[in-house]
CSV table of C-alpha atoms and ligand atoms in Angstrom, one decimal:
chain,number,residue,atom,x,y,z
A,285,MET,CA,73.7,103.4,104.6
A,286,SER,CA,77.6,103.7,105.3
A,287,VAL,CA,80.6,105.8,104.7
A,288,VAL,CA,83.5,103.6,105.1
A,289,VAL,CA,86.9,104.7,105.1
A,290,LEU,CA,89.9,102.2,104.0
A,291,VAL,CA,93.6,103.0,104.7
A,292,GLY,CA,96.4,101.2,103.1
A,293,ASN,CA,99.3,102.3,105.0
A,294,PRO,CA,101.7,100.1,106.8
A,295,ARG,CA,101.8,102.9,109.5
A,296,PRO,CA,98.8,103.0,111.7
A,297,GLN,CA,97.1,106.4,112.3
A,298,SER,CA,99.1,108.1,109.8
A,299,ARG,CA,98.6,111.3,108.2
A,300,THR,CA,97.0,109.4,105.1
A,301,HIS,CA,94.4,108.2,107.7
A,302,GLN,CA,93.8,111.7,108.8
A,303,ALA,CA,93.5,113.0,105.6
A,304,ALA,CA,90.9,110.1,104.5
A,305,GLN,CA,89.0,111.1,107.6
A,306,LEU,CA,88.9,114.6,106.5
A,307,VAL,CA,88.1,113.7,103.0
A,308,ALA,CA,84.9,111.7,104.2
A,309,GLU,CA,84.0,114.2,107.0
A,310,SER,CA,84.1,117.2,104.3
A,311,LEU,CA,82.0,115.5,101.9
A,312,THR,CA,79.2,114.2,104.4
A,313,GLY,CA,79.5,116.6,107.4
A,314,ARG,CA,80.1,113.6,109.7
A,315,GLN,CA,82.7,110.9,110.8
A,316,ALA,CA,82.9,108.0,108.9
A,317,ASP,CA,80.9,105.1,110.0
A,318,ARG,CA,83.9,102.8,110.1
A,319,THR,CA,87.4,103.0,109.2
A,320,VAL,CA,89.5,100.1,108.2
A,321,ASP,CA,93.2,100.9,109.0
A,322,LEU,CA,94.9,97.9,107.4
A,323,ALA,CA,97.9,98.3,109.4
A,324,GLU,CA,96.0,96.9,112.5
A,325,LEU,CA,95.4,93.8,110.6
A,326,GLY,CA,99.2,93.3,109.7
A,327,ALA,CA,100.2,89.4,109.1
A,328,ALA,CA,96.3,88.3,109.3
A,329,LEU,CA,95.9,89.9,105.9
A,330,PHE,CA,97.7,86.8,104.6
A,331,ASP,CA,95.1,84.7,106.2
A,332,PRO,CA,91.7,84.9,104.5
A,333,ASP,CA,89.7,82.9,106.9
A,334,ASP,CA,90.6,85.3,109.8
A,335,PRO,CA,87.7,87.0,111.3
A,336,ARG,CA,88.9,90.5,111.5
A,337,VAL,CA,89.8,90.4,107.7
A,338,ALA,CA,86.3,88.9,106.9
A,339,GLU,CA,84.8,91.5,108.9
A,340,ALA,CA,87.1,94.2,107.1
A,341,VAL,CA,85.9,92.8,103.7
A,342,ARG,CA,82.2,92.9,104.5
A,343,ALA,CA,82.5,96.7,105.8
A,344,VAL,CA,84.3,97.8,102.8
A,345,THR,CA,82.1,95.7,100.3
A,346,GLY,CA,78.9,97.0,102.1
A,347,ALA,CA,79.8,100.6,102.1
A,348,ASP,CA,77.6,103.1,100.1
A,349,LEU,CA,80.6,105.6,100.2
A,350,LEU,CA,84.0,104.2,100.2
A,351,VAL,CA,87.1,106.5,100.7
A,352,VAL,CA,90.0,104.4,99.5
A,353,ALA,CA,93.4,106.1,100.7
A,354,SER,CA,97.0,105.1,100.4
A,355,PRO,CA,100.3,107.0,100.8
A,356,THR,CA,102.5,107.1,97.7
A,357,TYR,CA,105.1,104.5,97.8
A,358,LYS,CA,107.7,104.4,94.7
A,359,ALA,CA,105.2,106.1,92.7
A,360,GLY,CA,102.2,104.2,93.3
A,361,TYR,CA,99.8,102.7,96.0
A,362,THR,CA,101.0,100.4,98.6
A,363,GLY,CA,101.5,96.7,98.8
A,364,LEU,CA,99.4,96.5,101.6
A,365,LEU,CA,96.5,98.0,100.1
A,366,LYS,CA,96.7,95.8,97.0
A,367,LEU,CA,97.1,92.7,99.2
A,368,PHE,CA,93.9,93.6,100.6
A,369,LEU,CA,91.9,94.4,97.4
A,370,ASP,CA,93.2,91.3,95.9
A,371,GLY,CA,91.2,89.4,98.5
A,372,LEU,CA,87.9,90.7,97.4
A,373,PRO,CA,85.7,88.5,95.2
A,374,SER,CA,85.4,89.7,91.4
A,375,GLY,CA,83.4,92.6,91.3
A,376,GLY,CA,83.1,93.3,95.1
A,377,LEU,CA,82.8,96.7,95.1
A,378,ALA,CA,79.8,96.5,93.0
A,379,GLY,CA,77.1,99.3,94.3
A,380,VAL,CA,79.9,101.0,96.2
A,381,THR,CA,80.7,104.7,95.2
A,382,ALA,CA,84.2,104.9,95.7
A,383,VAL,CA,86.9,108.0,96.2
A,384,PRO,CA,90.4,107.4,95.0
A,385,LEU,CA,92.8,109.3,97.6
A,386,MET,CA,96.6,109.3,97.7
A,387,LEU,CA,99.0,111.5,99.8
A,388,GLY,CA,102.5,111.8,98.8
A,389,GLY,CA,105.5,114.0,99.3
A,390,HIS,CA,105.9,115.7,96.0
A,391,TRP,CA,103.7,116.7,93.1
A,392,ARG,CA,105.6,114.5,90.8
A,393,HIS,CA,103.4,111.7,91.5
A,394,SER,CA,100.1,114.0,91.7
A,395,LEU,CA,98.5,111.6,88.9
A,396,ALA,CA,98.9,108.4,90.7
A,397,ALA,CA,95.7,108.6,92.2
A,398,GLU,CA,93.7,109.0,89.0
A,399,LEU,CA,95.9,106.8,86.7
A,400,LEU,CA,96.9,104.0,89.1
A,401,LEU,CA,94.1,103.7,91.9
A,402,LYS,CA,91.0,104.6,90.2
A,403,PRO,CA,91.5,101.6,87.7
A,404,LEU,CA,92.0,99.2,90.3
A,405,LEU,CA,88.7,100.4,91.9
A,406,VAL,CA,86.7,100.3,88.8
A,407,GLU,CA,88.1,96.7,88.1
A,408,LEU,CA,86.5,95.8,91.4
A,409,GLY,CA,83.2,96.9,90.3
A,410,ALA,CA,83.1,100.5,92.0
A,411,THR,CA,81.5,103.3,90.8
A,412,VAL,CA,84.2,106.2,90.8
A,413,PRO,CA,82.5,109.4,89.4
A,414,SER,CA,85.1,111.8,90.6
A,415,ARG,CA,88.7,112.8,89.8
A,416,GLY,CA,91.2,110.8,91.9
A,417,LEU,CA,92.4,113.1,94.5
A,418,PHE,CA,96.4,113.6,95.4
A,419,LEU,CA,97.0,115.9,98.5
A,420,LEU,CA,100.7,116.5,99.8
A,421,ASP,CA,101.5,115.2,103.2
A,422,SER,CA,102.7,118.6,104.1
A,423,ASP,CA,99.5,120.7,103.6
A,424,TYR,CA,96.8,118.4,103.4
A,425,THR,CA,94.8,120.0,106.3
A,426,ALA,CA,94.6,123.2,104.5
A,427,SER,CA,94.9,122.4,100.9
A,428,GLU,CA,93.6,124.5,98.0
A,429,GLU,CA,93.8,121.2,96.1
A,430,LEU,CA,91.1,119.6,98.6
A,431,GLU,CA,88.8,122.8,98.2
A,432,LYS,CA,88.9,122.5,94.5
A,433,TRP,CA,88.3,118.9,94.3
A,434,LEU,CA,85.4,119.0,96.8
A,435,LYS,CA,83.4,121.5,94.4
A,436,SER,CA,83.8,119.5,91.3
A,437,ALA,CA,83.4,116.3,93.3
A,438,ARG,CA,80.6,116.9,95.3
A,439,PRO,CA,77.7,117.0,92.7
A,440,GLN,CA,79.2,114.0,91.0
A,441,LEU,CA,79.4,111.7,94.1
A,442,ALA,CA,75.6,113.1,95.3
A,443,ALA,CA,74.3,112.0,92.1
A,444,THR,CA,75.9,108.4,92.2
A,445,VAL,CA,76.0,107.4,95.7
A,446,ASN,CA,73.7,104.7,96.9
A,447,GLY,CA,71.6,105.8,99.9
A,448,GLU,CA,69.5,109.1,99.5
A,449,ALA,CA,70.6,110.3,103.1
A,450,ILE,CA,74.4,110.4,102.2
A,451,GLY,CA,73.6,111.6,98.7
A,452,GLN,CA,71.6,114.7,100.4
A,453,ALA,CA,74.5,115.2,103.0
A,454,ILE,CA,77.3,115.4,100.1
A,455,GLY,CA,75.1,117.8,98.2
A,456,ALA,CA,74.1,119.8,101.2
A,457,VAL,CA,77.3,120.3,102.6
A,458,GLY,CA,79.9,122.8,101.4
B,220,FMN,C1,109.0,103.6,101.1
B,220,FMN,C2,108.3,105.2,100.9
B,220,FMN,C3,108.5,105.5,99.6
B,220,FMN,C4,108.0,106.7,99.2
B,220,FMN,N1,107.6,107.2,97.6
B,220,FMN,C5,107.1,108.2,97.4
B,220,FMN,C6,107.0,108.7,96.1
B,220,FMN,O1,107.2,107.9,95.1
B,220,FMN,N2,106.3,109.5,95.5
B,220,FMN,C7,105.9,110.6,96.9
B,220,FMN,O2,105.4,111.5,96.4
B,220,FMN,N3,105.9,110.4,98.2
B,220,FMN,C8,106.5,109.2,98.4
B,220,FMN,N4,107.0,109.0,99.7
B,220,FMN,C9,106.4,110.0,100.6
B,220,FMN,C10,105.1,109.3,101.2
B,220,FMN,O3,104.1,109.3,100.1
B,220,FMN,C11,104.5,110.4,102.3
B,220,FMN,O4,105.6,110.5,103.3
B,220,FMN,C12,103.3,109.7,102.9
B,220,FMN,O5,102.2,110.2,102.0
B,220,FMN,C13,103.2,110.2,104.3
B,220,FMN,O6,102.1,109.5,104.5
B,220,FMN,P1,102.0,109.0,106.0
B,220,FMN,O7,102.2,109.8,107.2
B,220,FMN,O8,100.4,108.9,106.1
B,220,FMN,O9,102.8,108.0,106.1
B,220,FMN,C14,107.5,107.4,100.1
B,220,FMN,C15,107.6,107.3,101.4
B,220,FMN,C16,107.9,106.2,101.7
B,220,FMN,C17,107.9,105.8,103.1
């Protein structure tokens, strides 16, 4: 049973990284078991035989609950995130319940998580029961939007996630 955070930001330890941790913790009441920060893998992502990339793929495809986070760049998710996800096998996220999360500087792109990132995760076989979550980089730590999202997403995620303990934790927290 594992809760994993995947961060597709070219900058390491970013606000996107922090927001993803916050979402995982708010949902489950504990820290994620593993965080894959793609910035730390850098050019190794071009080498499918790199052992660190292979380990990251195992962590992500083996997650019960996976928070997939990207900053909004040019109205979409980052190329870095797509590069990593393109390396997954077809249906590689089967059995994974995923949460699409995007951080941005402006509400103008607030549907990007729902309209762009969510379909990518569904294509990879993930179960994505909740609305894609978009948060502003300026107020994600105390966001009314996050509170509203948690309220609607919690029962949806608790009902679908593999791993009874995680499901119970999601349902109980909040
Ligand atoms: C190259 C680049 C492109 C960006 N494009 C957008 C955009 O199209 N829409 C938007 O809302 N924010 C945009 N931003 C702002 C970032 O989404 C925002 O600063 C980011 O979420 C901050 O997260 P970070 O601290 O994790 O990098 C852009 C930022 C950069 C650096």
